[in-house]
mmCIF file with all atom_site columns, C-alpha atoms in Angstrom:
data_model
loop_
_atom_site.group_PDB
_atom_site.id
_atom_site.type_symbol
_atom_site.label_atom_id
_atom_site.label_alt_id
_atom_site.label_comp_id
_atom_site.label_asym_id
_atom_site.label_entity_id
_atom_site.label_seq_id
_atom_site.pdbx_PDB_ins_code
_atom_site.Cartn_x
_atom_site.Cartn_y
_atom_site.Cartn_z
_atom_site.occupancy
_atom_site.B_iso_or_equiv
_atom_site.pdbx_formal_charge
_atom_site.auth_seq_id
_atom_site.auth_comp_id
_atom_site.auth_asym_id
_atom_site.auth_atom_id
_atom_site.pdbx_PDB_model_num
ATOM 1   C CA . MET A 1 1   ? 2.572  13.070  -7.697  1.00 78.00 ? 11  MET A CA 1
ATOM 2   C CA . ASP A 1 2   ? 3.988  11.146  -4.872  1.00 87.00 ? 12  ASP A CA 1
ATOM 3   C CA . HIS A 1 3   ? 7.781  11.869  -4.536  1.00 93.00 ? 13  HIS A CA 1
ATOM 4   C CA . ASP A 1 4   ? 8.305  9.635   -1.791  1.00 91.00 ? 14  ASP A CA 1
ATOM 5   C CA . ARG A 1 5   ? 8.815  6.999   -4.377  1.00 94.00 ? 15  ARG A CA 1
ATOM 6   C CA . TYR A 1 6   ? 9.023  5.989   -7.229  1.00 97.00 ? 16  TYR A CA 1
ATOM 7   C CA . PRO A 1 7   ? 7.325  2.921   -9.281  1.00 96.00 ? 17  PRO A CA 1
ATOM 8   C CA . ASP A 1 8   ? 10.991 1.078   -9.752  1.00 97.00 ? 18  ASP A CA 1
ATOM 9   C CA . SER A 1 9   ? 8.668  0.863   -13.765 1.00 97.00 ? 19  SER A CA 1
ATOM 10  C CA . GLN A 1 10  ? 9.121  4.704   -13.337 1.00 97.00 ? 20  GLN A CA 1
ATOM 11  C CA . LEU A 1 11  ? 12.712 4.882   -12.660 1.00 97.00 ? 21  LEU A CA 1
ATOM 12  C CA . ARG A 1 12  ? 13.579 2.128   -15.393 1.00 97.00 ? 22  ARG A CA 1
ATOM 13  C CA . ALA A 1 13  ? 12.002 3.189   -18.082 1.00 97.00 ? 23  ALA A CA 1
ATOM 14  C CA . ILE A 1 14  ? 13.673 6.660   -17.323 1.00 98.00 ? 24  ILE A CA 1
ATOM 15  C CA . LEU A 1 15  ? 16.881 5.328   -18.098 1.00 97.00 ? 25  LEU A CA 1
ATOM 16  C CA . GLU A 1 16  ? 15.922 2.933   -20.525 1.00 96.00 ? 26  GLU A CA 1
ATOM 17  C CA . ARG A 1 17  ? 14.545 6.159   -22.756 1.00 97.00 ? 27  ARG A CA 1
ATOM 18  C CA . VAL A 1 18  ? 17.803 8.309   -21.888 1.00 98.00 ? 28  VAL A CA 1
ATOM 19  C CA . ARG A 1 19  ? 20.083 9.046   -24.137 1.00 97.00 ? 29  ARG A CA 1
ATOM 20  C CA . THR A 1 20  ? 21.712 12.606  -23.514 1.00 98.00 ? 30  THR A CA 1
ATOM 21  C CA . ILE A 1 21  ? 22.203 14.682  -20.024 1.00 98.00 ? 31  ILE A CA 1
ATOM 22  C CA . ALA A 1 22  ? 23.096 17.317  -19.140 1.00 98.00 ? 32  ALA A CA 1
ATOM 23  C CA . LEU A 1 23  ? 24.449 17.020  -15.478 1.00 98.00 ? 33  LEU A CA 1
ATOM 24  C CA . ILE A 1 24  ? 24.436 20.604  -13.442 1.00 98.00 ? 34  ILE A CA 1
ATOM 25  C CA . GLY A 1 25  ? 27.182 21.337  -11.432 1.00 97.00 ? 35  GLY A CA 1
ATOM 26  C CA . ALA A 1 26  ? 29.785 19.145  -12.599 1.00 97.00 ? 36  ALA A CA 1
ATOM 27  C CA . SER A 1 27  ? 33.354 18.694  -11.434 1.00 97.00 ? 37  SER A CA 1
ATOM 28  C CA . ALA A 1 28  ? 36.471 18.569  -12.659 1.00 96.00 ? 38  ALA A CA 1
ATOM 29  C CA . ASP A 1 29  ? 37.918 17.028  -9.643  1.00 96.00 ? 39  ASP A CA 1
ATOM 30  C CA . PRO A 1 30  ? 37.092 13.499  -9.689  1.00 96.00 ? 40  PRO A CA 1
ATOM 31  C CA . SER A 1 31  ? 36.232 12.796  -5.541  1.00 96.00 ? 41  SER A CA 1
ATOM 32  C CA . ARG A 1 32  ? 33.400 14.958  -6.105  1.00 96.00 ? 42  ARG A CA 1
ATOM 33  C CA . PRO A 1 33  ? 29.948 13.473  -6.172  1.00 96.00 ? 43  PRO A CA 1
ATOM 34  C CA . SER A 1 34  ? 29.380 14.661  -9.818  1.00 97.00 ? 44  SER A CA 1
ATOM 35  C CA . HIS A 1 35  ? 31.657 14.073  -11.854 1.00 97.00 ? 45  HIS A CA 1
ATOM 36  C CA . GLY A 1 36  ? 32.337 9.698   -11.199 1.00 97.00 ? 46  GLY A CA 1
ATOM 37  C CA . VAL A 1 37  ? 27.960 10.203  -11.534 1.00 97.00 ? 47  VAL A CA 1
ATOM 38  C CA . MET A 1 38  ? 29.617 11.860  -15.087 1.00 98.00 ? 48  MET A CA 1
ATOM 39  C CA . ALA A 1 39  ? 31.947 9.153   -15.529 1.00 97.00 ? 49  ALA A CA 1
ATOM 40  C CA . TYR A 1 40  ? 29.671 6.197   -14.662 1.00 97.00 ? 50  TYR A CA 1
ATOM 41  C CA . LEU A 1 41  ? 26.735 7.473   -16.798 1.00 97.00 ? 51  LEU A CA 1
ATOM 42  C CA . ALA A 1 42  ? 28.965 8.450   -19.993 1.00 97.00 ? 52  ALA A CA 1
ATOM 43  C CA . GLY A 1 43  ? 30.762 4.220   -19.148 1.00 95.00 ? 53  GLY A CA 1
ATOM 44  C CA . LYS A 1 44  ? 26.812 3.186   -19.815 1.00 96.00 ? 54  LYS A CA 1
ATOM 45  C CA . GLY A 1 45  ? 26.814 5.125   -23.231 1.00 95.00 ? 55  GLY A CA 1
ATOM 46  C CA . TYR A 1 46  ? 24.978 8.046   -22.729 1.00 97.00 ? 56  TYR A CA 1
ATOM 47  C CA . ARG A 1 47  ? 26.203 11.564  -23.739 1.00 97.00 ? 57  ARG A CA 1
ATOM 48  C CA . VAL A 1 48  ? 26.606 13.400  -20.557 1.00 98.00 ? 58  VAL A CA 1
ATOM 49  C CA . ILE A 1 49  ? 26.646 17.140  -21.581 1.00 98.00 ? 59  ILE A CA 1
ATOM 50  C CA . PRO A 1 50  ? 27.934 19.013  -17.785 1.00 98.00 ? 60  PRO A CA 1
ATOM 51  C CA . VAL A 1 51  ? 26.856 22.628  -17.129 1.00 98.00 ? 61  VAL A CA 1
ATOM 52  C CA . ASN A 1 52  ? 29.092 24.697  -14.856 1.00 98.00 ? 62  ASN A CA 1
ATOM 53  C CA . PRO A 1 53  ? 29.918 28.049  -15.497 1.00 97.00 ? 63  PRO A CA 1
ATOM 54  C CA . GLY A 1 54  ? 33.230 28.248  -13.237 1.00 96.00 ? 64  GLY A CA 1
ATOM 55  C CA . LEU A 1 55  ? 34.538 25.578  -16.188 1.00 97.00 ? 65  LEU A CA 1
ATOM 56  C CA . ALA A 1 56  ? 32.557 26.693  -18.987 1.00 97.00 ? 66  ALA A CA 1
ATOM 57  C CA . GLY A 1 57  ? 34.756 26.195  -22.170 1.00 96.00 ? 67  GLY A CA 1
ATOM 58  C CA . GLN A 1 58  ? 35.789 24.137  -20.366 1.00 97.00 ? 68  GLN A CA 1
ATOM 59  C CA . GLN A 1 59  ? 36.889 20.059  -21.342 1.00 97.00 ? 69  GLN A CA 1
ATOM 60  C CA . LEU A 1 60  ? 35.098 17.386  -19.161 1.00 97.00 ? 70  LEU A CA 1
ATOM 61  C CA . LEU A 1 61  ? 35.417 13.752  -19.977 1.00 96.00 ? 71  LEU A CA 1
ATOM 62  C CA . GLY A 1 62  ? 35.243 14.667  -23.297 1.00 95.00 ? 72  GLY A CA 1
ATOM 63  C CA . GLU A 1 63  ? 32.227 17.079  -23.569 1.00 97.00 ? 73  GLU A CA 1
ATOM 64  C CA . THR A 1 64  ? 33.075 20.748  -23.456 1.00 97.00 ? 74  THR A CA 1
ATOM 65  C CA . VAL A 1 65  ? 31.111 21.585  -20.166 1.00 98.00 ? 75  VAL A CA 1
ATOM 66  C CA . ARG A 1 66  ? 28.837 24.811  -20.647 1.00 98.00 ? 76  ARG A CA 1
ATOM 67  C CA . ALA A 1 67  ? 27.978 27.732  -19.154 1.00 97.00 ? 77  ALA A CA 1
ATOM 68  C CA . GLY A 1 68  ? 24.346 26.730  -18.652 1.00 97.00 ? 78  GLY A CA 1
ATOM 69  C CA . LEU A 1 69  ? 21.043 25.300  -20.168 1.00 96.00 ? 79  LEU A CA 1
ATOM 70  C CA . ASP A 1 70  ? 20.509 27.833  -23.320 1.00 95.00 ? 80  ASP A CA 1
ATOM 71  C CA . GLU A 1 71  ? 24.224 27.023  -24.138 1.00 96.00 ? 81  GLU A CA 1
ATOM 72  C CA . ILE A 1 72  ? 23.393 23.340  -25.449 1.00 97.00 ? 82  ILE A CA 1
ATOM 73  C CA . GLY A 1 73  ? 21.970 23.505  -28.716 1.00 94.00 ? 83  GLY A CA 1
ATOM 74  C CA . GLU A 1 74  ? 20.922 20.186  -29.091 1.00 94.00 ? 84  GLU A CA 1
ATOM 75  C CA . ARG A 1 75  ? 18.157 18.258  -27.308 1.00 96.00 ? 85  ARG A CA 1
ATOM 76  C CA . VAL A 1 76  ? 18.782 17.093  -24.118 1.00 98.00 ? 86  VAL A CA 1
ATOM 77  C CA . ASP A 1 77  ? 16.738 14.007  -22.730 1.00 98.00 ? 87  ASP A CA 1
ATOM 78  C CA . MET A 1 78  ? 17.226 15.148  -18.521 1.00 98.00 ? 88  MET A CA 1
ATOM 79  C CA . VAL A 1 79  ? 19.106 17.411  -16.342 1.00 98.00 ? 89  VAL A CA 1
ATOM 80  C CA . ASP A 1 80  ? 20.756 15.258  -13.621 1.00 98.00 ? 90  ASP A CA 1
ATOM 81  C CA . ILE A 1 81  ? 20.514 18.176  -11.019 1.00 98.00 ? 91  ILE A CA 1
ATOM 82  C CA . PHE A 1 82  ? 23.702 18.401  -8.368  1.00 97.00 ? 92  PHE A CA 1
ATOM 83  C CA . ARG A 1 83  ? 23.653 22.046  -5.856  1.00 96.00 ? 93  ARG A CA 1
ATOM 84  C CA . ASN A 1 84  ? 20.983 22.246  -2.503  1.00 96.00 ? 94  ASN A CA 1
ATOM 85  C CA . SER A 1 85  ? 17.614 21.905  -2.817  1.00 97.00 ? 95  SER A CA 1
ATOM 86  C CA . GLU A 1 86  ? 16.671 26.166  -3.614  1.00 97.00 ? 96  GLU A CA 1
ATOM 87  C CA . ALA A 1 87  ? 19.043 26.477  -6.120  1.00 96.00 ? 97  ALA A CA 1
ATOM 88  C CA . ALA A 1 88  ? 17.335 23.404  -8.187  1.00 97.00 ? 98  ALA A CA 1
ATOM 89  C CA . GLY A 1 89  ? 14.502 24.971  -8.215  1.00 97.00 ? 99  GLY A CA 1
ATOM 90  C CA . PRO A 1 90  ? 14.962 27.795  -10.605 1.00 97.00 ? 100 PRO A CA 1
ATOM 91  C CA . LEU A 1 91  ? 16.713 25.183  -12.518 1.00 97.00 ? 101 LEU A CA 1
ATOM 92  C CA . ALA A 1 92  ? 13.596 22.436  -12.964 1.00 98.00 ? 102 ALA A CA 1
ATOM 93  C CA . VAL A 1 93  ? 11.720 24.793  -14.084 1.00 98.00 ? 103 VAL A CA 1
ATOM 94  C CA . ALA A 1 94  ? 13.863 25.911  -16.600 1.00 97.00 ? 104 ALA A CA 1
ATOM 95  C CA . ALA A 1 95  ? 14.815 22.830  -17.321 1.00 98.00 ? 105 ALA A CA 1
ATOM 96  C CA . ALA A 1 96  ? 10.708 22.394  -18.122 1.00 98.00 ? 106 ALA A CA 1
ATOM 97  C CA . GLU A 1 97  ? 9.851  25.581  -20.121 1.00 97.00 ? 107 GLU A CA 1
ATOM 98  C CA . ARG A 1 98  ? 12.709 24.655  -21.910 1.00 97.00 ? 108 ARG A CA 1
ATOM 99  C CA . GLY A 1 99  ? 10.836 21.165  -22.845 1.00 97.00 ? 109 GLY A CA 1
ATOM 100 C CA . ILE A 1 100 ? 13.869 19.270  -21.427 1.00 98.00 ? 110 ILE A CA 1
ATOM 101 C CA . PRO A 1 101 ? 11.157 15.794  -20.518 1.00 98.00 ? 111 PRO A CA 1
ATOM 102 C CA . VAL A 1 102 ? 13.007 14.733  -17.092 1.00 98.00 ? 112 VAL A CA 1
ATOM 103 C CA . VAL A 1 103 ? 14.371 17.147  -14.381 1.00 98.00 ? 113 VAL A CA 1
ATOM 104 C CA . TRP A 1 104 ? 15.825 13.636  -12.268 1.00 98.00 ? 114 TRP A CA 1
ATOM 105 C CA . MET A 1 105 ? 17.893 15.472  -8.855  1.00 98.00 ? 115 MET A CA 1
ATOM 106 C CA . GLN A 1 106 ? 20.002 14.027  -6.068  1.00 97.00 ? 116 GLN A CA 1
ATOM 107 C CA . LEU A 1 107 ? 20.461 13.008  -3.322  1.00 96.00 ? 117 LEU A CA 1
ATOM 108 C CA . GLY A 1 108 ? 19.680 15.381  -0.737  1.00 96.00 ? 118 GLY A CA 1
ATOM 109 C CA . VAL A 1 109 ? 17.883 17.373  -3.189  1.00 97.00 ? 119 VAL A CA 1
ATOM 110 C CA . ARG A 1 110 ? 14.383 18.254  -2.920  1.00 97.00 ? 120 ARG A CA 1
ATOM 111 C CA . ASN A 1 111 ? 12.374 21.080  -4.161  1.00 97.00 ? 121 ASN A CA 1
ATOM 112 C CA . ASP A 1 112 ? 8.196  20.048  -4.225  1.00 97.00 ? 122 ASP A CA 1
ATOM 113 C CA . ALA A 1 113 ? 7.190  24.224  -5.147  1.00 97.00 ? 123 ALA A CA 1
ATOM 114 C CA . ALA A 1 114 ? 9.798  23.331  -8.377  1.00 97.00 ? 124 ALA A CA 1
ATOM 115 C CA . ALA A 1 115 ? 8.668  20.330  -9.609  1.00 98.00 ? 125 ALA A CA 1
ATOM 116 C CA . ALA A 1 116 ? 4.647  21.107  -9.648  1.00 98.00 ? 126 ALA A CA 1
ATOM 117 C CA . ARG A 1 117 ? 5.352  23.801  -11.636 1.00 98.00 ? 127 ARG A CA 1
ATOM 118 C CA . ALA A 1 118 ? 7.729  21.787  -14.225 1.00 98.00 ? 128 ALA A CA 1
ATOM 119 C CA . GLU A 1 119 ? 5.022  19.154  -13.806 1.00 98.00 ? 129 GLU A CA 1
ATOM 120 C CA . ALA A 1 120 ? 2.047  21.339  -14.900 1.00 98.00 ? 130 ALA A CA 1
ATOM 121 C CA . LEU A 1 121 ? 4.558  21.598  -17.714 1.00 98.00 ? 131 LEU A CA 1
ATOM 122 C CA . GLY A 1 122 ? 4.989  18.494  -18.585 1.00 98.00 ? 132 GLY A CA 1
ATOM 123 C CA . THR A 1 123 ? 8.050  17.454  -17.523 1.00 98.00 ? 133 THR A CA 1
ATOM 124 C CA . THR A 1 124 ? 8.983  14.013  -15.287 1.00 98.00 ? 134 THR A CA 1
ATOM 125 C CA . VAL A 1 125 ? 10.494 15.263  -11.660 1.00 98.00 ? 135 VAL A CA 1
ATOM 126 C CA . ILE A 1 126 ? 12.004 12.504  -9.478  1.00 98.00 ? 136 ILE A CA 1
ATOM 127 C CA . MET A 1 127 ? 13.681 14.264  -6.317  1.00 98.00 ? 137 MET A CA 1
ATOM 128 C CA . ASN A 1 128 ? 16.564 12.326  -4.232  1.00 97.00 ? 138 ASN A CA 1
ATOM 129 C CA . ARG A 1 129 ? 17.135 9.737   -6.092  1.00 97.00 ? 139 ARG A CA 1
ATOM 130 C CA . CYS A 1 130 ? 20.782 9.338   -7.741  1.00 97.00 ? 140 CYS A CA 1
ATOM 131 C CA . PRO A 1 131 ? 20.719 7.620   -11.156 1.00 98.00 ? 141 PRO A CA 1
ATOM 132 C CA . LYS A 1 132 ? 23.966 5.613   -11.560 1.00 97.00 ? 142 LYS A CA 1
ATOM 133 C CA . ILE A 1 133 ? 22.207 3.986   -7.705  1.00 96.00 ? 143 ILE A CA 1
ATOM 134 C CA . GLU A 1 134 ? 18.708 3.684   -9.542  1.00 97.00 ? 144 GLU A CA 1
ATOM 135 C CA . TYR A 1 135 ? 21.109 1.868   -12.504 1.00 97.00 ? 145 TYR A CA 1
ATOM 136 C CA . GLU A 1 136 ? 23.141 -0.717  -10.301 1.00 96.00 ? 146 GLU A CA 1
ATOM 137 C CA . ARG A 1 137 ? 19.927 -1.236  -8.755  1.00 95.00 ? 147 ARG A CA 1
ATOM 138 C CA . LEU A 1 138 ? 17.697 -1.861  -11.890 1.00 96.00 ? 148 LEU A CA 1
ATOM 139 C CA . PHE A 1 139 ? 19.940 -2.737  -14.010 1.00 94.00 ? 149 PHE A CA 1
ATOM 140 C CA . GLY A 1 140 ? 22.881 -4.404  -12.104 1.00 88.00 ? 150 GLY A CA 1
ATOM 141 C CA . ALA A 1 141 ? 26.574 -3.436  -11.719 1.00 71.00 ? 151 ALA A CA 1
ATOM 142 C CA . ALA A 1 142 ? 28.313 -5.187  -14.513 1.00 63.00 ? 152 ALA A CA 1
ATOM 143 C CA . GLY A 1 143 ? 25.924 -4.702  -16.935 1.00 58.00 ? 153 GLY A CA 1
ATOM 144 C CA . HIS A 1 144 ? 27.723 -2.048  -19.680 1.00 50.00 ? 154 HIS A CA 1
ATOM 145 C CA . GLY A 1 145 ? 27.114 -0.337  -23.348 1.00 49.00 ? 155 GLY A CA 1
ATOM 146 C CA . HIS A 1 146 ? 25.782 2.183   -25.012 1.00 43.00 ? 156 HIS A CA 1
ATOM 147 C CA . ALA A 1 147 ? 22.228 3.577   -24.101 1.00 48.00 ? 157 ALA A CA 1
ATOM 148 C CA . GLY A 1 148 ? 19.552 2.461   -25.883 1.00 45.00 ? 158 GLY A CA 1
ATOM 149 C CA . GLN A 1 149 ? 21.540 -0.463  -27.342 1.00 42.00 ? 159 GLN A CA 1
ATOM 150 C CA . PRO A 1 150 ? 20.660 -3.767  -25.597 1.00 35.00 ? 160 PRO A CA 1
ATOM 151 C CA . HIS A 1 151 ? 22.931 -5.462  -23.867 1.00 35.00 ? 161 HIS A CA 1
ATOM 152 C CA . GLU A 1 152 ? 22.814 -7.705  -20.791 1.00 36.00 ? 162 GLU A CA 1
ATOM 153 C CA . GLY A 1 153 ? 21.464 -5.798  -17.108 1.00 37.00 ? 163 GLY A CA 1
ATOM 154 C CA . ARG A 1 154 ? 19.585 -3.485  -19.897 1.00 37.00 ? 164 ARG A CA 1
ATOM 155 C CA . PRO A 1 155 ? 16.122 -4.084  -21.999 1.00 36.00 ? 165 PRO A CA 1
ATOM 156 C CA . GLN A 1 156 ? 15.629 -1.907  -25.161 1.00 37.00 ? 166 GLN A CA 1
ATOM 157 C CA . ALA A 1 157 ? 12.646 0.320   -24.793 1.00 37.00 ? 167 ALA A CA 1
ATOM 158 C CA . GLY A 1 158 ? 10.024 -2.175  -24.595 1.00 37.00 ? 168 GLY A CA 1
ATOM 159 C CA . GLN A 1 159 ? 11.611 -5.127  -23.846 1.00 34.00 ? 169 GLN A CA 1
ATOM 160 C CA . SER A 1 160 ? 11.375 -7.600  -20.924 1.00 36.00 ? 170 SER A CA 1
ATOM 161 C CA . LYS A 1 161 ? 15.812 -8.707  -19.490 1.00 35.00 ? 171 LYS A CA 1
ATOM 162 C CA . GLY A 1 162 ? 14.782 -12.193 -20.543 1.00 37.00 ? 172 GLY A CA 1
ATOM 163 C CA . GLU A 1 163 ? 13.796 -11.136 -24.078 1.00 34.00 ? 173 GLU A CA 1
ATOM 164 C CA . GLN A 1 164 ? 16.236 -10.632 -27.411 1.00 32.00 ? 174 GLN A CA 1
ATOM 165 C CA . PRO A 1 165 ? 16.348 -8.300  -29.885 1.00 30.00 ? 175 PRO A CA 1
#
């Protein structure tokens, strides 16, 4: 797969399909990008489960912080990784081994070897992109609503922007 460019249709389909996101590297500090992305995605209706071993057990934006992916007992549709490229590798592979359909590495984070291993396990990998930025670009910053529910700017899966449910 070409990890230098992703078709808008692929990114849009991921953002329409995903409901629950595990955000690895979550921060309680509102000035940190991971906190802002978590709050943004939660505001768009996604369930965002924070993952950070240093904050495990604490509450962050209404969710209990987990120490690792193995502590999440429910289905996760996507892992959003806020770690450096080297640390992201084992996390991406672990997510793929758990059967998580999408691994998304944040801006500046890229690990081609881990991406190849995760993709061989059937996981879609997006690198060096931010789901918040892509959501705003693809659906408009004003569009908001519950993930999976139709609203202006974000059609349901399989529906074009002009169609009504």
